[in-house]
Amino acid sequence: MGWIFPSIAIQYVITAGVALLIILLIYKKQPPSPTKNALLLLGIFIAAWQIAAFLHRTAPSAELSKLFLIIDDVFFMAIGPTMLLALLNAYRYRRLNLLVLLFWPLQFLSTLLLSDIKVELSEMYGWTYAFSFHAPFPALMLMGATYAAPIFGVIVVSLKMMRSLEGVPISSALKRKFTYLMLAIIVSQALGVPITNLLLFAQPEMPPFGGFIQLISLIILWQAMHTKRALEVPVAKVPEGDLASAYAYFLGKLQEKAIPEVEIGERSVQFYKLVEFLGLKDVVRYEGRGIVIEKEAFDRFNPISLLDRLLSFMEVSEMVKEYADYALGVINTTGLLSTSSEERLERFNDVVKLHFDLLDESDLIAGIRYGRLAHLLYTDRREEGWLTLIRIYKRALLSVLSEMEKDTLGSMIKKLSKDAKKLGVEIGPFGDVCMVEFKRKASKARDREDYVLNSLSDFVVDVYISALSVSDDEGRKFIEGIKPAFMGGTIWHKKAFEAVALKLLSKAPYEMVVPFLKVSDESPFSSRLGIEHKELMGKAVILEFDPRRRYEGLVSDFVRECLVHGEECVVFTRHGSRVYRGVSGLGARVVRLAYVKPPGGEYAPLTDKVKTLDVLNRLTGPLTAVVFDNLTDLIVSLGEEEAYTFTIQALEILGKGFAPSLFLMNEKAHEERTVKAFEALFPLIVSFVGERAELVR
C-alpha cells in the first residue's frame, strides 16, 4: 500500500504554511525579546503539528500512521504551554516563567501512559484515530488537568493584563488585543480540538476539521498582533533637570529601550505596571508625544521612598536590570535634594547601600555624586576580560560626566553624538552612560578585547580632550575621576590605561597629557639632570658609570620617577647586583640576566641575544620604561659586534613606545672607540663618573 492523498488533508499543509509565514513576519519585524522567542516557538510547534497531522492522514501503513500521530501529539501538547509562556513574558518577564513548559511533557506522558491509540483507515479521509482509556478516574482527571491548566492560565493572564490597564487612556485598544489572544487559544485548544476529537470518536468516518479550526485561530492571532499601533507609550521629552523631569526621562527611556514590543501590547502593560508599582499612576499624563509628570502632585511624594521603590522594581524585573543606567538622573537628583539635611542624606545613603548589588552590577555606583560610597567603586569582578574592560571604561566616563555642569555636558553630548551613536554608546543628559548596544557589537567581534580597547580608548580620549577644551576646571575633574578607574591593579586595568594613554599621546599636545599620566610631581631622576620628565618621554638614555661611585641610587631614581608618572618599569639586571638591590621593593618588574637558567622567576640569557630580545619584546608596551644593567656584561658575553647589534634591535623595539629607557655601561672597562660607537645609538648621554650625574647631551 502506498501513500494516500485525500483532498481534505491539504488543510494541514495550508495551516502549516500560514504558521510559518507568521513566524517569518514576526522574526523580520520585531526586536529580540522573550515574548518574541515564545511566539516564534509557538509558530514552529503549530506548523510541525499540522505537518505531522498531514503525514498521519496520508501514511502508507497503520504503523507509520500511528507513529506520525504520536509525533502530532508531541507538538500539539506544546501549544498551550507555549502560548501561556508568551503571555507571561509580556506581563512580566522572569526566568521562572519557563516552568510552565513542564505542562508539555506532563500532558504527553500522561496521555501515552493512560491511554491506547488505535488508527483506522477511512474510505474518504485517509487514516483516522481513536483513544481508549484504561486508567482509574483520578488519573484521568490529572491528565485532563494538565491539558486544561495552560488554557486556563492564558485566560487568567489575559484578564489580569486587561485589569492592570484600568483607567489608562489607551486601554480599549489593548483590551481588544488581549480579547483576540484569548479567543485564539479558546477556539483552538479549549473548544476546537476537544470537540473535533469527540466527534471523531463517535463517528470515525467524519471529515477532519482540525486544520481549518487551527487556521481560524491563527487568523485571530494575526488580528490581535495587528491591532492599530496607536497604543505605544510616547517617548519622553528632554528633561529640565528637576526630579520630576528625571523620572520622566527614566520612564521614557525604559519604555523606549528596555521593553520590546512584539505587537501584543507587552510594552504598554509592563510600562503601566512600573508606573503603578511606583505609585505614579495618577501623576503621569501625556502631552503631545512626551511623558509628562504632574509636578505639584509629584512633589507630594517622598523622593527617597520613590527611589527605593524604583530600585526595588528594577531588582525584581530581570528585563530592565541592564538598563539601570537611565536611573542615574533620578538617583543624583534625589541625592541633591537630600543634601539639605544630614538626616535625609543618611537615609539616601542607606537606600543606595540597600540596592548596592543592582547599582554595582550596572556600574551606577561610579556615577552617584552624593552617596558616601567611594570605597565601593572599584570592585573587581570575575568575568571575561572584554567585559571587564567595558566596565572600566564605563566607570571612567561616569566618574567625570556626573561631575559636569549641565551646559558643559550638553555641549559635549552634542559634539560627540555622531561618534557615540556609531559606536553604540549613549550619553544621556544626566551624565548616564548606556553601553548595551556597544556590548552587543563587541560580542560579535573576532577579538573582543582588541575591539573594546581600540574603540573605547578613542572615545574616552575624545571625551577627555573635549572636557579640557571647555575649561581647565572640567579637565581636572576628568583626571581625578578617570585615573583611579584604570589603576585597580589587574592586568585589564593596565591594558585599558595604556591604550588610553597611547591614544592621548597621539591626539593631544603633551601639556594636556601630562596631568593624566602623572600620579605626582616627583621627578627625582630628571631633576638631578636639570630637565623635566617630558624631555625623557620616548627617548633612550645611556648611563656611563664608574663602579666606584654609588650610581645605583640614580637608577633607583629613574625607576621611581617612571612609576609615579604612570609608566610600568622592567629592570634587566643580574641577581644580587647593586642595581638589583637598589630597585627591590620599588614596584618594578625584575628580569634576571644570567648565564644559566636560575631557579624560579623570570630571566634572560646573557649568551643568547635572540631569547633576550624576545623577553624584552614580550614584557614591554607603549608605556613601559626599561632599565638594562648592563651593556658591559653583554659585550663580555656576546662580543662587541653582537652586543652592538643587540642594542640596535632593542632600541628599535623600545622606540615604538613613549616611555624612556636607561642602558648602563661601565665606561672604564672599554676603549674610547667602543664607548663612542655605543654613544652614537642614544639621543641622551648621562655621565656618572665624577661626583654627580651630568647630562652630556
XYZ file of C-alpha atoms in Angstrom:
697
model
C 0.000 0.000 0.000
C 1.377 3.419 -0.939
C 0.820 6.948 0.365
C -2.769 8.189 0.102
C -3.735 11.794 -0.524
C -7.314 12.704 0.393
C -8.034 16.236 -0.797
C -9.262 17.372 2.618
C -5.771 16.759 4.066
C -4.497 19.829 2.221
C -5.923 21.919 5.095
C -2.978 20.843 7.248
C -0.398 21.970 4.694
C -2.122 25.366 4.286
C -2.290 25.896 8.063
C 1.385 24.922 8.457
C 2.333 27.382 5.718
C 0.341 30.198 7.363
C 2.011 29.456 10.719
C 5.483 29.599 9.138
C 4.591 32.856 7.359
C 3.590 34.439 10.670
C 6.886 33.246 12.183
C 8.819 34.865 9.330
C 6.970 38.183 9.681
C 7.472 38.262 13.461
C 11.149 37.444 13.075
C 11.770 40.143 10.454
C 9.767 42.973 12.008
C 10.207 42.677 15.762
C 13.204 43.288 18.036
C 14.544 40.365 20.106
C 12.620 39.692 23.316
C 11.484 36.759 25.474
C 7.906 37.231 24.206
C 9.040 37.166 20.592
C 11.026 33.980 21.235
C 7.976 32.285 22.762
C 5.777 33.320 19.817
C 8.338 32.008 17.354
C 8.375 28.716 19.245
C 4.560 28.658 19.165
C 4.502 29.098 15.390
C 7.058 26.322 14.897
C 5.040 23.929 17.082
C 1.800 24.712 15.225
C 3.476 24.164 11.850
C 5.102 20.907 12.997
C 1.770 19.727 14.469
C -0.027 20.337 11.174
C 2.674 18.624 9.077
C 2.587 15.595 11.424
C -1.241 15.526 11.131
C -0.952 15.561 7.333
C 1.544 12.660 7.384
C -0.671 10.748 9.826
C -3.666 11.065 7.438
C -1.665 10.084 4.327
C 0.722 7.407 5.685
C 1.137 4.180 3.655
C 0.612 1.888 6.669
C -1.139 1.735 10.051
C 2.174 1.528 11.939
C 3.549 4.632 10.256
C 0.261 6.488 10.697
C 0.320 5.709 14.419
C 3.938 6.936 14.685
C 3.047 10.242 12.991
C 0.027 10.563 15.287
C 2.308 10.272 18.354
C 4.597 12.951 16.849
C 1.483 15.018 16.160
C 0.564 14.764 19.882
C 4.057 15.834 20.951
C 3.807 19.161 19.113
C 0.095 19.699 19.789
C 0.595 19.414 23.550
C 3.309 22.093 23.442
C 0.954 24.752 22.042
C -0.984 25.653 25.214
C 2.107 25.943 27.490
C 3.992 27.970 24.850
C 1.099 30.416 24.419
C 0.974 30.825 28.202
C 4.743 31.450 28.256
C 4.394 34.211 25.638
C 1.698 35.989 27.662
C 3.574 35.617 30.959
C 6.675 37.135 29.341
C 4.551 40.015 28.074
C 3.009 40.553 31.501
C 6.236 40.261 33.481
C 9.393 38.596 32.233
C 11.123 36.242 34.642
C 13.146 33.106 34.038
C 10.692 31.300 36.301
C 8.115 31.673 33.523
C 9.861 28.798 31.732
C 8.449 26.413 34.349
C 5.062 26.491 32.562
C 6.683 24.424 29.802
C 6.646 21.494 32.245
C 2.968 21.045 31.361
C 4.155 19.897 27.935
C 5.919 16.632 28.965
C 3.317 16.043 31.693
C 0.489 16.117 29.116
C 2.290 13.863 26.676
C 3.460 11.271 29.215
C 0.081 11.070 30.940
C -1.664 10.563 27.584
C 0.870 7.952 26.480
C 0.738 6.000 29.759
C -3.007 6.204 30.479
C -4.477 5.532 27.034
C -4.267 3.291 23.991
C -4.184 4.714 20.458
C -5.871 2.957 17.579
C -5.771 4.017 13.936
C -8.307 3.021 11.271
C -8.434 3.669 7.553
C -11.336 5.808 6.395
C -12.504 5.344 2.822
C -12.656 9.069 2.051
C -10.365 10.859 4.541
C -7.329 8.649 4.999
C -6.285 7.381 8.408
C -8.295 8.342 11.468
C -7.777 7.548 15.152
C -9.444 6.763 18.462
C -8.283 6.770 22.098
C -9.328 4.267 24.753
C -8.515 4.989 28.396
C -7.550 2.263 30.855
C -6.721 4.272 33.972
C -8.750 4.958 37.174
C -10.849 8.107 37.251
C -8.407 10.208 39.430
C -5.595 9.536 36.939
C -7.819 10.607 34.067
C -8.716 13.783 35.959
C -4.999 14.506 36.390
C -4.469 14.036 32.656
C -7.309 16.437 31.903
C -5.918 18.966 34.389
C -2.505 19.036 32.717
C -4.246 19.819 29.430
C -6.665 22.410 30.831
C -4.218 24.246 33.133
C -2.289 26.139 30.387
C -5.561 27.135 28.673
C -6.939 28.390 31.970
C -3.621 30.198 32.567
C -3.844 32.026 29.217
C -7.340 33.266 30.082
C -6.322 34.371 33.602
C -3.178 36.206 32.434
C -5.100 37.942 29.621
C -7.722 39.135 32.112
C -5.003 40.325 34.529
C -3.346 42.292 31.728
C -6.664 43.959 30.906
C -7.325 44.716 34.543
C -3.900 46.282 35.011
C -4.814 48.867 32.369
C -7.991 50.168 34.019
C -8.088 53.956 33.658
C -5.278 54.058 31.091
C -6.163 56.243 28.060
C -5.243 53.551 25.517
C -6.687 50.589 27.408
C -9.552 49.993 24.940
C -7.096 49.212 22.104
C -5.083 46.918 24.335
C -8.197 45.139 25.612
C -9.094 44.287 22.032
C -5.666 42.732 21.604
C -5.955 40.584 24.709
C -9.525 39.575 23.822
C -8.277 38.335 20.437
C -5.461 36.416 22.122
C -7.927 34.700 24.457
C -10.175 33.852 21.520
C -7.249 32.325 19.616
C -6.461 29.854 22.397
C -10.161 29.154 23.176
C -11.032 28.453 19.523
C -8.030 26.183 19.070
C -7.357 24.440 22.370
C -10.419 24.846 24.585
C -13.156 24.192 22.012
C -11.852 23.193 18.598
C -9.649 20.207 19.361
C -11.807 18.655 22.145
C -14.998 18.943 20.025
C -13.433 17.505 16.855
C -11.908 14.645 18.889
C -15.263 13.779 20.449
C -16.941 13.788 17.048
C -14.221 11.581 15.588
C -14.525 9.129 18.476
C -18.290 8.934 17.856
C -18.022 8.737 14.070
C -14.568 7.790 12.647
C -15.827 8.345 9.085
C -16.463 12.016 9.834
C -14.309 14.522 7.835
C -11.452 16.143 9.878
C -11.652 19.871 10.622
C -8.654 20.308 12.968
C -6.580 22.124 10.359
C -9.419 24.510 9.481
C -10.019 25.316 13.161
C -6.324 25.982 13.743
C -6.283 28.228 10.657
C -9.134 30.300 12.140
C -7.149 30.510 15.394
C -4.071 31.797 13.531
C -6.152 34.444 11.736
C -7.465 35.643 15.126
C -3.889 35.695 16.495
C -2.744 37.699 13.467
C -5.587 40.156 14.019
C -4.533 40.542 17.659
C -0.963 41.347 16.663
C -2.036 43.908 14.070
C -4.472 45.997 16.028
C -3.523 49.640 15.378
C -0.173 50.606 16.830
C -1.531 53.806 18.376
C -1.102 52.169 21.755
C 2.635 52.702 22.248
C 3.682 54.935 25.121
C 5.270 58.115 23.721
C 8.981 58.773 24.213
C 9.907 61.173 26.996
C 10.626 64.848 26.410
C 14.077 66.319 27.019
C 14.262 66.772 30.799
C 14.679 70.105 32.572
C 16.776 68.793 35.447
C 14.432 68.524 38.454
C 13.311 65.221 39.958
C 10.006 65.073 38.050
C 11.864 65.570 34.764
C 14.455 62.973 35.759
C 11.632 60.492 36.349
C 10.019 61.386 33.010
C 13.368 60.797 31.290
C 13.869 57.461 33.048
C 10.344 56.197 32.339
C 10.545 57.251 28.703
C 13.925 55.618 28.157
C 12.807 52.445 29.878
C 9.764 52.245 27.654
C 11.761 53.060 24.538
C 14.793 50.853 25.104
C 14.196 48.204 27.734
C 10.698 46.941 26.966
C 10.479 45.477 23.458
C 7.164 45.470 21.603
C 6.046 42.297 19.810
C 2.679 43.800 18.827
C 0.729 42.113 21.609
C 0.869 45.109 23.933
C 3.626 43.935 26.255
C 5.422 47.290 26.171
C 2.357 49.141 27.382
C 1.487 46.540 30.024
C 4.959 46.469 31.554
C 5.268 50.239 31.429
C 1.971 50.787 33.261
C 2.855 48.099 35.781
C 6.025 50.076 36.534
C 4.075 53.325 36.860
C 1.580 51.623 39.171
C 4.349 50.000 41.234
C 5.909 53.419 41.777
C 2.560 54.851 42.852
C 2.610 57.338 39.962
C -0.479 56.135 38.088
C -2.442 59.303 38.899
C 0.545 61.563 38.292
C 1.646 60.554 34.778
C -0.149 62.154 31.825
C 0.536 62.617 28.115
C 1.157 65.787 26.228
C 1.907 65.540 22.521
C 4.447 62.738 22.238
C 6.033 63.092 25.644
C 5.646 61.598 29.093
C 4.814 64.406 31.492
C 4.596 64.198 35.272
C 2.192 66.494 37.143
C 4.794 68.343 39.181
C 2.541 69.532 42.013
C 1.189 66.030 42.641
C 4.676 64.517 42.223
C 6.248 66.898 44.753
C 3.976 65.498 47.454
C 5.810 62.157 47.277
C 8.829 61.394 49.469
C 11.706 61.320 46.928
C 13.779 58.793 48.899
C 10.823 56.398 49.140
C 10.249 56.811 45.400
C 13.893 55.973 44.731
C 13.636 52.896 46.961
C 10.565 51.660 45.094
C 12.119 52.339 41.701
C 15.278 50.367 42.530
C 13.198 47.581 44.104
C 11.224 47.231 40.865
C 14.418 47.035 38.829
C 15.795 44.317 41.096
C 12.798 42.029 40.594
C 12.323 42.819 36.897
C 15.047 40.919 35.073
C 14.321 42.605 31.748
C 15.189 46.125 32.911
C 18.283 45.469 35.035
C 20.523 46.002 32.045
C 19.039 49.472 31.591
C 19.513 50.691 35.152
C 21.888 53.289 33.657
C 18.989 55.611 32.911
C 18.160 55.842 36.622
C 21.311 57.897 37.309
C 19.453 61.202 36.939
C 16.817 60.077 39.452
C 19.474 58.930 41.928
C 21.626 62.050 41.690
C 18.676 64.458 41.770
C 17.289 62.648 44.828
C 20.740 62.854 46.391
C 20.924 66.581 45.667
C 17.577 67.136 47.410
C 18.822 65.091 50.370
C 21.959 67.173 50.977
C 19.895 69.891 52.673
C 19.533 67.726 55.756
C 22.020 65.390 57.460
C 19.203 63.002 58.356
C 17.846 62.885 54.776
C 21.328 62.356 53.338
C 21.853 59.475 55.744
C 18.554 57.920 54.619
C 19.578 58.412 50.997
C 22.860 56.599 51.661
C 21.010 53.780 53.413
C 18.730 53.280 50.387
C 21.674 53.285 47.985
C 23.529 50.735 50.103
C 20.403 48.589 50.298
C 20.393 48.312 46.494
C 24.153 48.156 46.095
C 24.191 44.878 44.149
C 21.936 46.274 41.421
C 23.814 49.578 41.253
C 27.220 47.933 41.153
C 26.078 45.433 38.534
C 25.084 48.316 36.280
C 28.104 50.498 37.200
C 25.848 53.288 38.500
C 27.843 53.373 41.723
C 30.556 55.119 39.708
C 28.195 57.952 38.772
C 26.494 58.628 42.119
C 27.562 62.062 43.320
C 26.041 62.383 46.762
C 26.483 58.974 48.401
C 29.472 58.198 50.625
C 30.301 55.060 48.663
C 33.623 55.889 47.033
C 35.341 52.948 48.725
C 32.977 50.583 46.894
C 33.675 51.997 43.453
C 36.366 49.727 42.094
C 35.151 46.255 42.974
C 36.845 43.656 40.769
C 34.590 41.036 39.175
C 35.313 37.583 37.882
C 34.185 37.927 34.297
C 35.595 37.724 30.794
C 38.368 40.217 30.061
C 36.465 42.170 27.396
C 33.515 42.667 29.778
C 35.877 43.907 32.485
C 37.359 46.373 30.001
C 33.904 47.741 29.144
C 33.177 48.131 32.870
C 36.433 50.056 33.418
C 35.875 52.453 30.528
C 32.270 52.982 31.535
C 33.236 53.818 35.114
C 35.882 56.193 33.839
C 33.269 58.035 31.783
C 30.643 58.030 34.546
C 33.055 59.370 37.129
C 33.652 62.561 35.140
C 30.341 63.033 33.315
C 28.370 63.007 36.567
C 30.509 65.942 37.779
C 29.969 68.127 34.730
C 27.728 71.147 34.727
C 24.521 70.811 32.686
C 25.568 73.254 29.932
C 29.034 71.716 29.610
C 27.589 68.222 29.439
C 25.012 69.273 26.867
C 27.588 70.804 24.542
C 29.816 67.721 24.854
C 26.939 65.338 24.071
C 26.049 67.383 21.003
C 29.656 67.437 19.816
C 30.225 63.701 20.241
C 26.722 62.387 19.469
C 27.542 61.172 15.963
C 30.617 59.182 17.032
C 28.812 57.853 20.124
C 25.829 56.627 18.116
C 28.072 54.904 15.574
C 29.949 53.226 18.407
C 26.827 52.123 20.269
C 27.464 54.302 23.338
C 24.686 56.531 24.615
C 25.399 59.514 26.885
C 22.282 60.959 28.486
C 21.537 64.493 29.721
C 22.066 63.409 33.334
C 25.570 62.048 32.721
C 24.277 58.499 32.364
C 26.143 56.136 30.058
C 24.409 53.211 28.378
C 26.640 50.642 26.637
C 24.122 47.900 25.916
C 24.390 48.340 22.144
C 28.201 48.593 22.286
C 28.325 45.358 24.290
C 26.277 43.621 21.590
C 28.644 44.850 18.879
C 31.729 43.848 20.865
C 30.329 40.350 21.466
C 30.327 39.761 17.691
C 33.943 40.904 17.151
C 36.588 38.307 16.363
C 38.958 39.657 19.021
C 36.669 41.227 21.613
C 39.382 42.676 23.827
C 41.122 44.438 20.955
C 37.771 45.776 19.746
C 36.944 47.223 23.168
C 40.443 48.634 23.705
C 40.614 50.340 20.329
C 37.024 51.609 20.191
C 36.575 52.854 23.737
C 40.109 54.231 24.099
C 39.431 56.544 21.167
C 36.065 57.596 22.564
C 37.358 58.197 26.103
C 40.178 60.299 24.688
C 37.715 62.354 22.616
C 35.641 62.991 25.761
C 38.804 63.917 27.664
C 40.003 66.370 25.012
C 36.507 67.834 24.733
C 36.382 68.316 28.523
C 39.785 70.019 28.565
C 38.810 72.323 25.745
C 35.829 73.585 27.761
C 37.814 74.633 30.822
C 40.773 73.630 32.952
C 38.364 73.003 35.797
C 36.459 70.330 33.898
C 39.745 68.820 32.756
C 40.943 68.443 36.345
C 37.658 66.801 37.332
C 38.089 64.359 34.490
C 41.632 63.488 35.524
C 40.621 62.971 39.145
C 37.765 60.712 38.102
C 39.341 58.719 35.310
C 42.771 57.956 36.744
C 41.680 55.659 39.611
C 39.350 53.718 37.320
C 42.377 52.376 35.441
C 44.678 51.780 38.391
C 42.909 48.904 40.149
C 45.880 46.579 39.905
C 44.638 43.922 37.462
C 46.123 43.291 34.034
C 42.932 44.549 32.381
C 43.192 47.893 34.138
C 46.750 48.280 32.889
C 45.787 47.403 29.331
C 42.985 49.950 29.348
C 45.133 52.652 30.928
C 47.953 52.024 28.475
C 45.607 52.141 25.481
C 44.078 55.449 26.585
C 47.462 56.989 27.304
C 48.748 55.890 23.904
C 45.752 57.474 22.147
C 46.186 60.647 24.179
C 49.825 60.941 23.185
C 48.885 60.597 19.516
C 45.914 63.012 19.601
C 46.610 65.687 22.194
C 49.507 68.071 22.957
C 51.905 66.729 25.565
C 50.928 69.507 28.000
C 47.368 68.133 28.040
C 48.535 64.568 28.538
C 50.988 65.137 31.393
C 48.311 65.604 34.102
C 46.702 62.323 33.026
C 49.945 60.364 33.135
C 51.245 61.879 36.371
C 50.346 60.471 39.737
C 52.604 63.029 41.439
C 55.061 65.790 40.506
C 58.035 63.812 41.797
C 60.808 63.568 39.160
C 63.991 62.670 41.094
C 65.969 61.462 38.069
C 65.108 64.360 35.746
C 65.652 66.975 38.438
C 69.223 65.711 39.052
C 69.905 66.326 35.358
C 68.194 69.736 35.295
C 65.429 68.691 32.905
C 61.714 67.711 33.084
C 60.259 64.235 32.710
C 58.583 65.122 29.403
C 62.060 65.548 27.867
C 62.738 61.865 28.628
C 59.491 60.558 27.108
C 60.151 58.099 24.279
C 63.937 58.513 24.495
C 66.746 56.080 25.255
C 69.455 57.130 27.731
C 72.920 55.635 28.107
C 74.289 55.988 31.640
C 78.093 55.815 31.739
C 79.065 54.922 35.287
C 82.136 54.462 37.410
C 81.721 51.291 39.548
C 83.499 53.141 42.397
C 80.557 55.586 42.634
C 77.064 54.916 44.026
C 75.394 55.004 40.625
C 72.631 52.571 41.735
C 70.915 55.477 43.538
C 70.500 57.277 40.199
C 68.980 54.104 38.665
C 66.537 53.841 41.573
C 65.547 57.472 40.993
C 64.865 56.664 37.326
C 62.630 53.713 38.250
C 60.789 55.698 40.918
C 60.164 58.603 38.536
C 58.784 56.383 35.782
C 56.431 54.622 38.181
C 54.986 57.817 39.653
C 54.359 59.117 36.129
C 52.060 56.176 35.394
C 54.572 54.047 33.470
C 55.389 50.421 34.128
C 59.035 49.592 34.619
C 61.041 46.466 33.735
C 64.613 46.113 35.016
C 67.085 43.682 33.395
C 69.930 43.015 35.835
C 71.990 40.240 37.452
C 70.689 38.715 40.669
C 72.359 40.316 43.672
C 73.834 43.250 41.723
C 73.889 46.771 43.145
C 71.044 47.778 40.799
C 69.068 44.677 41.832
C 69.324 45.652 45.494
C 68.581 49.307 44.717
C 65.302 48.727 42.839
C 63.967 45.973 45.110
C 60.696 46.998 46.713
C 60.005 49.905 44.339
C 57.376 48.056 42.293
C 59.405 47.424 39.136
C 59.395 44.072 37.348
C 62.839 42.476 37.577
C 64.203 40.121 34.916
C 67.419 38.378 35.964
C 70.258 38.290 33.439
C 72.192 35.055 33.831
C 74.487 32.614 32.011
C 72.389 29.617 33.086
C 68.723 29.460 33.964
C 68.263 30.304 37.668
C 65.623 28.527 39.795
C 62.269 30.382 39.702
C 61.479 33.883 38.442
C 61.867 35.484 35.029
C 65.272 35.517 33.371
C 67.026 36.341 30.099
C 70.190 34.522 28.963
C 73.218 36.766 28.571
C 74.661 34.398 25.973
C 71.619 34.322 23.677
C 70.644 37.673 22.217
C 67.607 36.270 20.336
C 65.981 34.929 23.501
C 66.809 38.075 25.445
C 65.275 40.258 22.727
C 62.223 38.013 22.755
C 61.805 38.553 26.518
C 62.226 42.305 26.032
C 59.610 42.394 23.280
C 57.157 40.284 25.294
C 57.346 42.298 28.501
C 57.272 45.817 27.127
C 54.499 48.013 25.772
C 53.921 51.632 24.736
C 54.174 52.854 28.342
C 56.833 50.511 29.700
C 60.107 52.033 30.871
C 63.170 49.751 30.733
C 66.454 49.612 32.623
C 69.188 47.406 31.126
C 72.061 46.699 33.519
C 74.360 46.496 31.706
C 75.962 46.718 28.267
C 79.419 45.904 29.629
C 78.354 42.406 30.748
C 76.649 41.949 27.375
C 79.848 42.842 25.460
C 81.838 40.370 27.576
C 79.240 37.605 26.950
C 78.470 38.142 23.262
C 81.388 40.104 21.936
C 81.407 43.726 20.888
C 79.825 43.260 17.462
C 76.953 41.048 18.668
C 76.282 43.331 21.664
C 76.175 46.339 19.316
C 73.627 44.563 17.061
C 71.582 43.592 20.130
C 71.462 47.216 21.290
C 70.248 48.436 17.892
C 67.464 45.832 17.860
C 66.484 46.525 21.478
C 66.217 50.268 20.764
C 64.027 49.515 17.734
C 61.617 47.558 19.969
C 61.534 50.289 22.613
C 61.283 53.046 20.015
C 57.660 52.067 19.340
C 56.635 53.251 22.796
C 56.503 56.547 24.669
C 58.299 55.652 27.903
C 62.044 56.273 28.454
C 64.716 53.562 28.715
C 68.060 53.513 30.543
C 71.082 51.438 29.429
C 74.090 51.266 31.750
C 77.729 50.993 30.615
C 80.972 50.844 32.635
C 82.948 53.487 30.781
C 86.278 52.475 32.378
C 86.006 48.869 31.057
C 86.131 49.772 27.344
C 88.282 51.524 24.829
C 87.178 55.023 23.852
C 86.337 53.778 20.341
C 83.830 51.252 21.760
C 82.242 53.809 24.090
C 81.824 56.320 21.235
C 80.230 53.650 18.993
C 77.560 52.849 21.584
C 77.015 56.529 22.488
C 76.049 57.185 18.865
C 72.988 54.965 19.309
C 71.459 57.050 22.106
C 69.891 60.511 21.915
C 70.745 61.226 25.585
C 74.048 60.563 27.360
C 74.389 60.785 31.144
C 77.795 60.530 32.783
C 78.262 59.493 36.421
C 81.999 59.154 36.639
C 82.609 62.166 38.858
C 80.868 63.357 41.996
C 77.448 63.827 40.389
C 75.326 62.890 37.389
C 75.766 65.097 34.353
C 73.737 65.319 31.142
C 76.379 65.277 28.408
C 73.883 65.702 25.571
